[in-house]
């Protein structure tokens, strides 16, 4: 048995010279029916490791029979990837209007409520899913044809959302500034967190805040909640979406990429996307916290900082996180200051630069964490 493989290009933007900016789309179609999977990387331009992960996935899927379909879109934001300032990639925001590249997806809860009211008692789950998907995709197509036009970031997001909303499982591959591996998991899918080889898990509520994973799972979770109440029995659509943070931005590692590709394949295998595969999640310690307990430590003042606590390290209350140098006080006892942990925590990522302003997001940390 072998997969059907297709390579296409999609136009995501046009540069000032009027030339199309294309990104490749790799599509694997299995001989057996099954779920549809959508995976993208580098919506933020500096977050490039996901492209290496997709490279390894393509090599594996060429030899690994699947059920259903897998769509992979690496470097999905070529505009962000090419925005450079000296040695650094400034690809987190649309340079024209400042919009976060990952915050322009469509979500309308009133539309979902109206759709739930339209569902007939004799409609099957597959019929409901097909009709709901088509309605959302039609709306996305209409928004892309808006006569007044839409911003660059939103246009990019809506084009990607058209692909993602057609899938049962959506993985958006990201990186932090200086970061350890972690994953955002909707609370209803907590059991799926252990299917990835990722040690740090952030459990997020069913609340739309603009990102692709939320734009995917929030509509389905809201709809299944409404229909469960309407039919007085549990309704499940089996749709999941995650944001995977696979280490630090601005660097790639082919070795780490192979590890993360295996992690994704173990999840896909558990979800019935692979045929007779022996890829399974590792036995490992997985630590979780709820989003409300994922805390940001802001700096009180500016200066030069040495990061003492490494991402993923267990830190006790009162232990040092960083040491700050004030160049205006080098001749006084106030030249340095230790920044201490407010409570027991696990730093997940920290700011990439040694020079900081006051109010900088110095660390993001797990607090009140627990083992899965």
Short mmCIF file of C-alpha atoms in Angstrom, two decimals:
data_model
loop_
_atom_site.label_atom_id
_atom_site.label_comp_id
_atom_site.label_asym_id
_atom_site.label_seq_id
_atom_site.Cartn_x
_atom_site.Cartn_y
_atom_site.Cartn_z
CA UNK A 1 0.00 0.00 0.00
CA UNK A 2 1.31 3.48 -0.85
CA UNK A 3 0.08 7.01 -0.39
CA UNK A 4 -0.82 9.34 -3.21
CA UNK A 5 1.47 12.37 -3.02
CA UNK A 6 0.79 15.83 -4.44
CA UNK A 7 2.75 19.07 -4.28
CA UNK A 8 0.92 22.32 -4.90
CA UNK A 9 1.58 26.02 -4.37
CA UNK A 10 -0.80 28.50 -2.81
CA UNK A 11 -0.59 32.27 -3.16
CA UNK A 12 -0.58 33.90 0.29
CA UNK A 13 0.44 37.49 -0.56
CA UNK A 14 1.76 39.82 -3.24
CA UNK A 15 4.88 41.94 -2.86
CA UNK A 16 5.28 45.58 -3.84
CA UNK A 17 6.48 44.55 -7.28
CA UNK A 18 3.15 42.84 -7.88
CA UNK A 19 4.66 39.35 -7.79
CA UNK A 20 2.85 36.51 -6.05
CA UNK A 21 4.38 35.07 -2.91
CA UNK A 22 3.76 31.33 -2.95
CA UNK A 23 4.20 28.65 -0.33
CA UNK A 24 4.34 24.90 -0.99
CA UNK A 25 1.57 22.59 0.13
CA UNK A 26 2.42 18.90 0.48
CA UNK A 27 -0.53 16.53 0.42
CA UNK A 28 -0.53 12.81 1.24
CA UNK A 29 -3.72 10.83 0.50
CA UNK A 30 -4.02 7.30 1.83
CA UNK A 31 -5.70 4.39 0.08
CA UNK A 32 -7.96 3.86 3.10
CA UNK A 33 -10.46 6.44 4.36
CA UNK A 34 -9.69 8.18 7.61
CA UNK A 35 -9.25 11.55 9.34
CA UNK A 36 -7.87 14.65 7.68
CA UNK A 37 -4.79 16.27 9.25
CA UNK A 38 -3.49 19.81 8.72
CA UNK A 39 -0.03 20.92 9.90
CA UNK A 40 1.55 24.34 9.33
CA UNK A 41 4.75 26.04 10.47
CA UNK A 42 6.34 29.50 10.70
CA UNK A 43 3.27 31.72 10.90
CA UNK A 44 5.69 33.85 12.92
CA UNK A 45 8.72 34.43 10.72
CA UNK A 46 11.47 33.75 13.27
CA UNK A 47 9.92 30.44 14.36
CA UNK A 48 11.61 28.20 11.82
CA UNK A 49 12.14 24.83 13.53
CA UNK A 50 8.73 23.59 12.38
CA UNK A 51 10.00 23.54 8.80
CA UNK A 52 12.60 20.93 9.75
CA UNK A 53 9.89 18.92 11.53
CA UNK A 54 7.77 18.99 8.36
CA UNK A 55 10.81 17.92 6.32
CA UNK A 56 11.16 14.81 8.50
CA UNK A 57 7.41 14.16 8.36
CA UNK A 58 7.50 14.22 4.56
CA UNK A 59 10.39 11.73 4.49
CA UNK A 60 8.53 9.40 6.87
CA UNK A 61 5.13 9.70 5.18
CA UNK A 62 6.65 8.76 1.82
CA UNK A 63 7.29 5.34 3.36
CA UNK A 64 4.41 5.10 5.85
CA UNK A 65 0.87 4.22 4.67
CA UNK A 66 -1.83 6.48 6.08
CA UNK A 67 -5.58 6.52 6.43
CA UNK A 68 -7.27 9.66 5.21
CA UNK A 69 -5.21 12.71 4.28
CA UNK A 70 -2.31 14.75 5.66
CA UNK A 71 -1.68 18.32 4.48
CA UNK A 72 1.60 20.04 5.39
CA UNK A 73 2.28 23.75 4.82
CA UNK A 74 5.82 24.79 5.85
CA UNK A 75 6.92 28.41 6.00
CA UNK A 76 3.29 29.45 5.67
CA UNK A 77 4.19 33.13 6.14
CA UNK A 78 6.98 34.05 3.68
CA UNK A 79 6.41 37.75 4.36
CA UNK A 80 7.27 37.36 8.04
CA UNK A 81 10.23 35.10 7.33
CA UNK A 82 11.83 37.76 5.13
CA UNK A 83 11.45 40.74 7.45
CA UNK A 84 15.00 41.15 8.73
CA UNK A 85 16.64 43.84 10.87
CA UNK A 86 20.34 43.17 10.83
CA UNK A 87 20.86 39.68 12.23
CA UNK A 88 17.30 39.23 13.50
CA UNK A 89 13.98 38.22 11.96
CA UNK A 90 11.17 40.62 12.92
CA UNK A 91 8.43 38.33 11.72
CA UNK A 92 5.91 38.35 14.56
CA UNK A 93 3.80 41.29 13.36
CA UNK A 94 2.52 42.57 10.03
CA UNK A 95 4.96 45.47 9.39
CA UNK A 96 2.27 47.65 7.81
CA UNK A 97 -0.34 47.73 10.58
CA UNK A 98 1.29 45.93 13.51
CA UNK A 99 -1.13 42.97 13.56
CA UNK A 100 0.10 39.72 15.10
CA UNK A 101 0.36 37.23 12.23
CA UNK A 102 -1.47 34.63 14.36
CA UNK A 103 -4.50 36.69 15.42
CA UNK A 104 -6.56 37.25 12.26
CA UNK A 105 -8.65 34.08 12.12
CA UNK A 106 -12.45 34.11 11.96
CA UNK A 107 -14.75 33.15 14.83
CA UNK A 108 -18.40 34.12 15.44
CA UNK A 109 -20.19 32.43 18.32
CA UNK A 110 -23.62 33.81 17.32
CA UNK A 111 -23.24 32.02 13.98
CA UNK A 112 -22.58 28.73 15.79
CA UNK A 113 -25.65 29.22 17.96
CA UNK A 114 -27.79 29.86 14.88
CA UNK A 115 -26.38 26.78 13.17
CA UNK A 116 -27.15 24.63 16.21
CA UNK A 117 -30.77 25.76 16.03
CA UNK A 118 -30.93 24.70 12.38
CA UNK A 119 -29.77 21.13 13.04
CA UNK A 120 -32.56 18.60 12.52
CA UNK A 121 -33.17 15.72 14.91
CA UNK A 122 -32.52 13.13 12.21
CA UNK A 123 -29.24 14.66 10.97
CA UNK A 124 -26.27 12.35 11.53
CA UNK A 125 -22.91 13.47 12.95
CA UNK A 126 -21.17 13.20 9.53
CA UNK A 127 -23.97 15.24 7.91
CA UNK A 128 -23.72 17.93 10.59
CA UNK A 129 -19.94 18.10 10.26
CA UNK A 130 -20.09 18.37 6.48
CA UNK A 131 -22.75 21.10 6.52
CA UNK A 132 -21.03 23.10 9.28
CA UNK A 133 -17.66 22.90 7.55
CA UNK A 134 -19.14 24.08 4.29
CA UNK A 135 -20.88 27.00 5.94
CA UNK A 136 -17.70 28.21 7.65
CA UNK A 137 -15.64 27.78 4.48
CA UNK A 138 -18.23 29.74 2.48
CA UNK A 139 -18.01 32.58 5.01
CA UNK A 140 -14.21 32.56 4.82
CA UNK A 141 -14.41 32.75 1.03
CA UNK A 142 -16.79 35.72 1.27
CA UNK A 143 -14.47 37.54 3.66
CA UNK A 144 -11.53 37.04 1.32
CA UNK A 145 -13.59 38.74 -1.42
CA UNK A 146 -14.57 41.71 0.79
CA UNK A 147 -14.99 44.69 -1.54
CA UNK A 148 -13.26 47.06 0.90
CA UNK A 149 -10.36 44.66 1.22
CA UNK A 150 -8.74 43.18 4.34
CA UNK A 151 -5.32 43.47 5.96
CA UNK A 152 -2.37 41.38 4.88
CA UNK A 153 -2.21 39.32 8.09
CA UNK A 154 -5.94 38.61 8.06
CA UNK A 155 -5.88 37.60 4.40
CA UNK A 156 -3.06 35.17 5.12
CA UNK A 157 -4.87 33.78 8.17
CA UNK A 158 -8.18 33.26 6.38
CA UNK A 159 -6.50 31.42 3.50
CA UNK A 160 -4.80 29.09 5.97
CA UNK A 161 -7.99 28.72 7.99
CA UNK A 162 -9.80 27.48 4.87
CA UNK A 163 -7.38 24.54 4.82
CA UNK A 164 -7.34 23.99 8.57
CA UNK A 165 -11.09 24.03 9.13
CA UNK A 166 -11.49 21.15 6.73
CA UNK A 167 -9.32 18.96 9.00
CA UNK A 168 -10.10 16.79 12.02
CA UNK A 169 -6.67 17.33 13.60
CA UNK A 170 -4.80 20.62 13.33
CA UNK A 171 -1.22 21.21 14.51
CA UNK A 172 0.29 24.70 14.41
CA UNK A 173 4.08 24.53 14.89
CA UNK A 174 5.71 27.40 16.79
CA UNK A 175 8.83 28.33 18.78
CA UNK A 176 9.42 30.55 21.80
CA UNK A 177 12.24 33.13 22.07
CA UNK A 178 14.56 30.97 24.25
CA UNK A 179 12.34 28.07 25.14
CA UNK A 180 11.84 24.45 26.09
CA UNK A 181 9.23 22.25 24.39
CA UNK A 182 5.65 22.89 25.47
CA UNK A 183 2.17 22.46 24.01
CA UNK A 184 -1.17 24.28 24.30
CA UNK A 185 -3.95 21.72 24.79
CA UNK A 186 -7.70 22.48 25.06
CA UNK A 187 -9.00 21.28 28.41
CA UNK A 188 -11.46 18.83 26.79
CA UNK A 189 -8.53 17.11 24.99
CA UNK A 190 -6.30 16.73 28.06
CA UNK A 191 -5.95 12.98 27.50
CA UNK A 192 -4.33 13.66 24.12
CA UNK A 193 -1.48 15.60 25.75
CA UNK A 194 0.20 12.31 26.66
CA UNK A 195 0.22 11.23 23.00
CA UNK A 196 2.99 13.75 22.21
CA UNK A 197 6.57 13.52 23.49
CA UNK A 198 6.33 16.99 25.01
CA UNK A 199 7.04 17.38 28.75
CA UNK A 200 5.23 20.68 29.45
CA UNK A 201 1.49 21.11 28.85
CA UNK A 202 -0.62 24.29 29.08
CA UNK A 203 -4.33 23.49 29.42
CA UNK A 204 -6.40 26.23 27.79
CA UNK A 205 -10.15 26.88 28.09
CA UNK A 206 -12.61 26.76 25.21
CA UNK A 207 -12.28 30.47 24.63
CA UNK A 208 -11.32 32.15 21.39
CA UNK A 209 -8.37 34.55 21.68
CA UNK A 210 -7.46 34.74 18.00
CA UNK A 211 -5.00 31.88 17.35
CA UNK A 212 -5.40 29.09 14.79
CA UNK A 213 -5.85 26.28 17.31
CA UNK A 214 -8.68 28.19 19.00
CA UNK A 215 -10.24 29.09 15.63
CA UNK A 216 -10.35 25.34 14.94
CA UNK A 217 -11.48 23.72 18.18
CA UNK A 218 -13.67 26.47 19.66
CA UNK A 219 -16.40 26.27 16.97
CA UNK A 220 -16.62 22.47 17.22
CA UNK A 221 -16.57 22.38 21.01
CA UNK A 222 -19.22 25.11 21.22
CA UNK A 223 -21.40 23.36 18.64
CA UNK A 224 -21.15 19.96 20.29
CA UNK A 225 -22.03 21.50 23.68
CA UNK A 226 -25.12 23.18 22.21
CA UNK A 227 -26.23 20.02 20.40
CA UNK A 228 -25.61 17.83 23.43
CA UNK A 229 -28.03 20.03 25.38
CA UNK A 230 -30.49 20.07 22.50
CA UNK A 231 -30.51 16.28 22.03
CA UNK A 232 -30.10 15.47 25.74
CA UNK A 233 -27.15 13.17 25.07
CA UNK A 234 -23.39 13.58 24.53
CA UNK A 235 -22.37 14.66 21.02
CA UNK A 236 -18.73 14.39 19.94
CA UNK A 237 -17.21 15.57 16.66
CA UNK A 238 -13.68 14.30 17.35
CA UNK A 239 -11.93 17.50 16.26
CA UNK A 240 -8.74 18.56 18.06
CA UNK A 241 -6.24 21.37 17.52
CA UNK A 242 -2.97 22.21 19.25
CA UNK A 243 -0.18 24.76 19.23
CA UNK A 244 3.17 23.00 19.57
CA UNK A 245 6.12 25.08 20.79
CA UNK A 246 9.26 23.18 19.87
CA UNK A 247 12.12 25.11 21.43
CA UNK A 248 13.78 28.39 20.54
CA UNK A 249 13.28 30.66 17.55
CA UNK A 250 15.93 31.70 14.98
CA UNK A 251 17.62 28.27 15.09
CA UNK A 252 17.00 24.88 13.54
CA UNK A 253 18.15 21.40 14.53
CA UNK A 254 17.65 18.41 12.26
CA UNK A 255 18.15 16.05 15.22
CA UNK A 256 15.45 17.80 17.26
CA UNK A 257 13.26 17.94 14.16
CA UNK A 258 13.36 14.17 13.85
CA UNK A 259 12.40 13.84 17.52
CA UNK A 260 9.42 16.17 17.06
CA UNK A 261 8.32 14.44 13.86
CA UNK A 262 8.22 11.14 15.77
CA UNK A 263 6.24 12.89 18.50
CA UNK A 264 3.64 14.05 15.96
CA UNK A 265 3.50 10.63 14.32
CA UNK A 266 2.82 8.99 17.69
CA UNK A 267 -0.18 11.30 18.08
CA UNK A 268 -1.42 10.60 14.53
CA UNK A 269 -1.01 6.87 15.07
CA UNK A 270 -3.14 7.01 18.22
CA UNK A 271 -5.83 8.91 16.28
CA UNK A 272 -6.10 6.27 13.53
CA UNK A 273 -4.25 8.21 10.84
CA UNK A 274 -1.52 5.61 10.22
CA UNK A 275 -1.75 2.04 8.94
CA UNK A 276 -0.12 -0.61 11.16
CA UNK A 277 2.45 1.78 12.59
CA UNK A 278 4.65 1.03 15.58
CA UNK A 279 5.20 4.70 16.53
CA UNK A 280 4.05 5.24 20.11
CA UNK A 281 4.51 8.04 22.65
CA UNK A 282 7.44 7.81 25.02
CA UNK A 283 7.05 7.09 28.70
CA UNK A 284 8.09 10.38 30.26
CA UNK A 285 7.21 12.85 33.00
CA UNK A 286 4.62 15.30 31.70
CA UNK A 287 3.85 18.40 33.77
CA UNK A 288 0.77 20.56 33.19
CA UNK A 289 -0.68 23.83 34.35
CA UNK A 290 -3.84 25.73 33.51
CA UNK A 291 -3.48 28.83 31.37
CA UNK A 292 -4.44 31.06 34.31
CA UNK A 293 -1.37 29.73 36.16
CA UNK A 294 1.03 30.29 33.26
CA UNK A 295 2.57 33.47 34.64
CA UNK A 296 4.62 36.21 33.04
CA UNK A 297 7.42 37.77 35.10
CA UNK A 298 7.88 41.40 34.05
CA UNK A 299 11.00 43.40 34.88
CA UNK A 300 10.69 46.30 37.32
CA UNK A 301 13.56 48.22 35.69
CA UNK A 302 15.79 48.14 32.67
CA UNK A 303 19.40 47.03 32.43
CA UNK A 304 21.56 44.12 31.32
CA UNK A 305 20.49 40.68 32.44
CA UNK A 306 22.09 37.28 32.88
CA UNK A 307 19.53 34.47 32.68
CA UNK A 308 20.37 32.01 35.45
CA UNK A 309 17.32 29.72 35.34
CA UNK A 310 17.17 27.48 32.29
CA UNK A 311 13.86 26.72 30.53
CA UNK A 312 12.40 23.49 31.89
CA UNK A 313 14.35 23.63 35.18
CA UNK A 314 12.51 23.19 38.51
CA UNK A 315 12.98 26.37 40.56
CA UNK A 316 12.03 26.74 44.21
CA UNK A 317 10.63 29.92 45.76
CA UNK A 318 13.42 32.36 46.55
CA UNK A 319 15.94 30.83 44.16
CA UNK A 320 17.56 33.16 41.60
CA UNK A 321 16.09 33.47 38.12
CA UNK A 322 18.30 36.22 36.74
CA UNK A 323 20.94 38.79 37.69
CA UNK A 324 20.48 42.40 36.55
CA UNK A 325 23.28 44.92 35.91
CA UNK A 326 22.62 48.69 36.10
CA UNK A 327 25.35 50.53 34.17
CA UNK A 328 24.55 53.83 35.92
CA UNK A 329 25.45 52.28 39.29
CA UNK A 330 28.62 50.32 38.53
CA UNK A 331 30.52 52.12 41.31
CA UNK A 332 27.86 51.50 43.99
CA UNK A 333 26.33 48.49 45.79
CA UNK A 334 23.27 48.98 43.56
CA UNK A 335 25.15 47.87 40.44
CA UNK A 336 23.59 44.41 40.50
CA UNK A 337 20.29 42.95 41.63
CA UNK A 338 19.10 39.35 41.88
CA UNK A 339 15.64 38.56 40.51
CA UNK A 340 14.18 35.76 42.62
CA UNK A 341 11.36 33.28 42.05
CA UNK A 342 8.09 34.42 43.61
CA UNK A 343 6.99 30.80 44.18
CA UNK A 344 7.89 27.26 43.11
CA UNK A 345 7.86 27.39 39.33
CA UNK A 346 9.18 26.02 36.04
CA UNK A 347 10.50 28.66 33.62
CA UNK A 348 9.35 27.71 30.13
CA UNK A 349 10.90 30.51 28.09
CA UNK A 350 12.74 33.79 28.53
CA UNK A 351 13.41 36.98 26.59
CA UNK A 352 16.14 36.48 23.95
CA UNK A 353 18.19 39.61 24.58
CA UNK A 354 20.53 40.53 27.45
CA UNK A 355 19.50 44.21 27.27
CA UNK A 356 16.01 44.87 28.61
CA UNK A 357 13.61 47.74 29.19
CA UNK A 358 11.43 48.02 32.25
CA UNK A 359 8.23 46.05 31.75
CA UNK A 360 9.90 43.41 29.59
CA UNK A 361 8.43 39.90 29.66
CA UNK A 362 11.52 38.37 31.22
CA UNK A 363 10.21 34.82 31.84
CA UNK A 364 7.03 32.84 31.29
CA UNK A 365 6.59 30.20 33.97
CA UNK A 366 4.46 27.27 35.10
CA UNK A 367 3.03 27.77 38.59
CA UNK A 368 0.67 25.44 40.47
CA UNK A 369 1.76 22.70 38.09
CA UNK A 370 0.94 19.00 38.39
CA UNK A 371 1.86 15.73 36.73
CA UNK A 372 -0.39 14.24 34.08
#
